[in-house]
Amino acid sequence: MAEFRQWRETDRVSLKDVVPLDTPYNAAVEISSFCNLRCVYCAHSIQHGQYEGNMTDELIDKILHDLGEFPRKIKKVNLFGFGESLCHPKFPEIVGKINRADVADAVEFTTNGVLLTKDRIDRMMENGGVHTIRISLQGIDVSAYREFGGMDIDFEQFLSNLRYLYQQRGDMKVRMKVADIALKGIPDGEERFKDIFGGMADSIYIEHILPIYAGMDYDSIDENINKDVLDGRMHVHQEKINKVCHRAFYRMRLRANGDVTAACCDATQDVKYGNVWKDSLYNIWNGEAHRAFLRLQLEGRRFEHPYCKECVMPNDITTEADLLDPWAEEILERMRGEKQ
């Protein structure tokens, strides 16, 4: 039976002791910005205005080359951005290409799982698989996928494919989570979730949905989504919205069109540091646009930013090790000293 735990690792470095980083810990590579679902709490369910497309082979090759230029190895490449990576027809081969490039300690993959056919699973494993696959479930039956995922699926075939994945996983870790609102009103919903999925994953979890996408009417989905912001998705309670966005200090997001952005969920105006076609990832990460965004956070000016001022992601934390607010001035001085 699967362990009941959050799917992010809790053994984390205290960010206050290591930032600013000359090498990001995590690169989220959005090989596809398409999605096969229209989940009600995701910006794919609205007219979001973001670029939609699949990464070209040439762009993937450029990214892998650039990741290898950092002074330290990337801790994680996560094949995930705004879209569903399995929408890329070459997904298994891309996994193999990243494994062979050896630019990261771990390759991870986040997916809704609906497109995980047995053929794709076999091809992925033939290409070396990934360290961890994280599957975001939208419910525990076909009606939930219709209501919360925006489409009808063959739920029994979906379960069969997930069982096959777990049987073929080898050393790969399989983690699953389900949105809390998909279990509301279901008698013994949590126990049914554990009964159905507990035998096909190493860990399972119930995730609290946060209002992370601009332009979404979350109150119309569930009034508690906005009310529970201070607890974050990982329930590390804060008395206030944090000023400093910790994600921007260790993680970058590589869009399907080559844009290098903050680790944001903004559906209309992502914070952009540059584009990988125009500069190297090393230069972009250590460049002025990124550093200026970090200073904005540390100087308490996040609430002046057109998108950041409304964002609750700084409270979406895993452990206290991610918090930077109490040490903002100290980190700012450190950054100033590096320039001298």
XYZ file of C-alpha atoms in Angstrom, residues 37-340:
304
model
C -7.730 18.258 -20.302
C -9.563 21.449 -19.369
C -9.423 21.269 -15.576
C -11.741 23.808 -13.968
C -9.026 25.214 -11.666
C -6.421 25.550 -14.453
C -6.013 28.367 -16.970
C -6.330 25.854 -19.800
C -10.064 26.015 -19.083
C -10.180 29.686 -20.109
C -8.869 31.828 -22.971
C -5.370 32.143 -21.455
C -3.415 33.820 -24.259
C -0.222 31.775 -23.810
C 1.807 30.313 -26.645
C 0.743 26.785 -27.528
C 3.069 24.390 -29.278
C 5.591 21.583 -28.920
C 9.313 22.100 -28.473
C 11.356 21.433 -31.584
C 14.261 18.984 -31.574
C 16.610 21.918 -32.135
C 15.308 23.795 -29.082
C 15.611 20.745 -26.847
C 19.188 20.218 -28.055
C 20.036 23.875 -27.316
C 18.581 23.636 -23.803
C 20.521 20.456 -23.012
C 23.729 22.027 -24.313
C 23.177 25.120 -22.179
C 22.312 23.169 -19.032
C 25.681 21.459 -19.361
C 27.465 24.843 -19.207
C 26.500 25.632 -15.608
C 29.316 25.279 -13.052
C 27.342 22.641 -11.178
C 25.018 19.887 -12.274
C 21.293 20.697 -12.221
C 19.592 18.761 -9.445
C 16.383 18.161 -11.414
C 14.993 18.471 -14.879
C 11.218 18.332 -14.577
C 9.393 17.737 -17.849
C 6.508 20.015 -17.031
C 5.402 23.578 -17.551
C 1.988 24.915 -18.409
C 0.999 21.989 -20.626
C 0.858 18.200 -20.686
C 4.192 16.743 -21.784
C 2.585 13.607 -23.218
C 1.011 15.799 -25.886
C 4.482 15.845 -27.470
C 4.573 12.893 -29.908
C 8.271 12.286 -29.209
C 8.003 12.283 -25.409
C 9.696 8.872 -24.816
C 12.567 9.775 -27.136
C 13.015 13.133 -25.384
C 13.362 11.264 -22.077
C 16.134 9.200 -23.647
C 17.868 12.281 -25.023
C 17.899 13.958 -21.583
C 19.135 10.796 -19.892
C 22.011 10.506 -22.360
C 22.920 14.175 -21.943
C 23.497 13.574 -18.201
C 22.887 17.222 -17.296
C 20.875 16.558 -14.121
C 20.992 14.347 -11.063
C 17.351 13.390 -11.701
C 14.812 13.606 -14.501
C 11.226 13.918 -13.354
C 7.916 14.038 -15.118
C 4.601 15.573 -14.082
C 1.458 14.536 -15.960
C -2.296 14.104 -15.684
C -1.657 10.515 -16.780
C -4.566 10.201 -19.197
C -2.269 9.778 -22.225
C -0.065 7.187 -20.496
C -0.755 4.263 -22.812
C 1.070 0.976 -22.445
C 2.998 1.708 -25.640
C 4.198 5.080 -24.314
C 5.143 3.475 -21.004
C 7.179 0.782 -22.769
C 8.929 3.326 -25.001
C 9.684 5.577 -22.030
C 11.233 2.700 -20.083
C 13.240 1.617 -23.151
C 14.696 5.142 -23.118
C 15.845 4.830 -19.521
C 12.697 6.029 -17.751
C 12.700 8.843 -15.236
C 13.581 9.134 -11.571
C 10.057 10.083 -10.484
C 6.734 10.365 -12.258
C 4.081 12.526 -10.606
C 0.493 11.968 -11.663
C -2.096 14.643 -10.946
C -5.510 12.953 -10.707
C -8.749 14.843 -11.240
C -11.033 12.483 -9.364
C -11.818 8.870 -8.539
C -14.405 8.095 -11.227
C -15.478 9.052 -14.736
C -18.004 11.632 -13.533
C -15.281 13.545 -11.662
C -13.153 13.715 -14.812
C -16.140 15.085 -16.668
C -16.847 17.696 -13.971
C -13.324 18.716 -12.959
C -11.184 17.643 -15.929
C -13.548 18.833 -18.615
C -13.643 15.607 -20.619
C -14.904 12.032 -20.656
C -12.275 9.340 -20.304
C -12.313 5.557 -20.310
C -11.717 5.357 -16.583
C -11.214 1.588 -16.438
C -8.613 1.754 -19.207
C -6.982 4.670 -17.374
C -6.692 2.549 -14.221
C -5.361 -0.376 -16.240
C -2.624 1.796 -17.731
C -1.669 3.138 -14.283
C -1.411 -0.400 -12.928
C 0.784 -1.342 -15.883
C 3.019 1.682 -15.219
C 3.499 0.610 -11.614
C 4.276 -2.969 -12.654
C 6.877 -1.816 -15.186
C 8.368 1.014 -13.103
C 11.681 -0.621 -12.198
C 13.576 1.867 -10.011
C 11.220 4.711 -10.908
C 9.112 6.265 -8.145
C 5.402 6.765 -8.884
C 3.625 9.466 -6.901
C -0.037 10.440 -7.241
C -2.205 13.216 -5.895
C -5.835 14.165 -6.263
C -7.470 17.578 -5.973
C -9.301 17.962 -2.675
C -12.377 19.507 -4.302
C -12.826 16.348 -6.398
C -13.441 14.348 -3.201
C -15.884 16.747 -1.551
C -19.382 15.372 -1.186
C -18.264 11.795 -1.856
C -19.053 9.477 1.086
C -15.751 8.074 2.365
C -14.046 9.849 -0.541
C -10.580 9.816 1.028
C -10.756 6.116 1.814
C -12.055 5.299 -1.658
C -9.173 7.285 -3.145
C -6.702 5.287 -1.064
C -8.386 1.981 -1.964
C -8.378 2.667 -5.707
C -4.917 4.184 -6.135
C -2.995 2.986 -3.085
C -1.859 -0.195 -4.825
C -0.504 1.498 -7.941
C 1.792 4.178 -6.490
C 4.649 4.561 -4.036
C 2.908 7.539 -2.459
C -0.475 9.230 -2.715
C -1.697 12.599 -1.462
C -4.723 14.903 -1.397
C -3.744 18.343 -2.644
C -5.389 21.562 -1.572
C -6.124 23.667 -4.663
C -4.747 27.210 -4.616
C -5.907 30.192 -6.715
C -2.694 30.312 -8.720
C -3.832 31.401 -12.185
C -4.656 35.012 -12.971
C -8.063 35.628 -14.510
C -9.745 32.590 -12.943
C -12.959 32.879 -10.904
C -12.047 30.439 -8.151
C -14.979 31.389 -5.932
C -17.314 29.935 -8.545
C -15.462 26.620 -8.248
C -15.226 26.402 -4.459
C -15.433 29.266 -1.971
C -12.771 27.699 0.250
C -10.036 27.953 -2.412
C -9.468 31.659 -1.772
C -10.211 31.416 1.937
C -7.444 28.904 2.608
C -4.612 30.718 0.828
C -2.475 31.197 3.938
C -2.153 27.473 4.466
C -0.762 26.897 0.990
C -1.038 23.554 -0.738
C 1.349 21.977 1.738
C -0.372 23.383 4.841
C 2.679 25.147 6.304
C 0.584 27.849 7.928
C 1.632 31.491 7.726
C 0.096 34.507 9.421
C 0.495 36.594 6.279
C 1.219 36.325 2.574
C 4.992 36.052 2.261
C 6.776 38.934 0.563
C 9.573 36.948 -1.038
C 8.837 34.373 -3.728
C 11.205 31.522 -2.944
C 10.699 29.723 -6.257
C 12.410 32.409 -8.301
C 15.660 31.792 -6.391
C 16.147 28.126 -7.272
C 13.927 27.252 -10.222
C 13.497 28.400 -13.808
C 10.879 27.522 -16.348
C 11.716 26.967 -20.018
C 8.702 27.599 -22.216
C 7.926 25.616 -25.364
C 8.851 28.689 -27.452
C 12.244 29.164 -25.753
C 11.263 31.865 -23.260
C 13.067 31.586 -19.916
C 10.685 32.641 -17.160
C 10.105 32.646 -13.446
C 8.512 29.551 -11.940
C 5.109 31.196 -12.263
C 1.609 30.010 -13.033
C 0.619 33.320 -14.592
C -1.496 32.510 -17.637
C -1.141 35.842 -19.400
C 2.112 37.682 -18.622
C 4.890 35.447 -17.356
C 7.945 37.139 -15.894
C 10.529 36.685 -18.651
C 14.301 36.718 -18.157
C 15.182 36.100 -21.802
C 14.932 33.540 -24.585
C 17.213 30.562 -25.038
C 17.492 31.241 -28.787
C 19.025 34.650 -28.064
C 21.379 33.856 -25.170
C 22.746 30.981 -23.101
C 20.872 29.737 -20.057
C 23.925 30.506 -17.921
C 23.903 34.142 -19.014
C 20.147 34.445 -18.590
C 20.119 32.895 -15.101
C 22.985 35.087 -13.933
C 21.865 38.088 -15.956
C 20.393 41.399 -14.907
C 16.749 40.588 -15.693
C 16.759 37.624 -13.311
C 18.773 39.433 -10.639
C 16.455 42.452 -10.859
C 13.471 40.181 -10.237
C 15.187 38.668 -7.192
C 15.952 42.138 -5.831
C 12.317 43.124 -6.316
C 11.363 40.201 -4.073
C 13.983 40.924 -1.414
C 13.229 44.660 -1.291
C 9.576 43.981 -0.519
C 8.409 45.393 -3.854
C 6.629 42.277 -5.052
C 3.263 43.926 -4.461
C 4.149 46.643 -6.979
C 4.437 44.101 -9.776
C 1.373 43.776 -12.063
C 1.187 40.004 -11.662
C 3.154 39.248 -8.490
C 1.025 41.568 -6.361
C -1.931 39.173 -6.558
C 0.037 35.922 -6.511
C -0.254 33.446 -3.634
C 2.528 31.139 -4.804
C 4.980 32.444 -2.160
C 2.766 30.693 0.385
C 2.813 27.447 -1.589
C 5.706 26.053 0.417
C 6.836 22.602 1.408
C 8.906 23.242 4.519
C 10.153 26.155 6.574
C 13.479 25.751 4.744
C 11.946 27.535 1.747
C 11.042 30.706 3.644
C 13.171 33.752 2.854
C 11.254 36.694 4.337
C 13.174 36.929 7.661
C 16.526 36.981 5.860
C 15.649 39.212 2.903
C 17.984 42.079 3.847
C 20.868 39.715 4.583
C 20.481 38.011 1.183
C 20.178 41.381 -0.530
C 23.483 42.476 0.986
C 25.041 39.230 -0.195
C 23.899 39.954 -3.736
C 25.246 43.490 -3.574
C 28.585 42.173 -2.369
C 28.828 39.803 -5.344
C 28.646 42.740 -7.747
C 31.566 44.545 -6.139
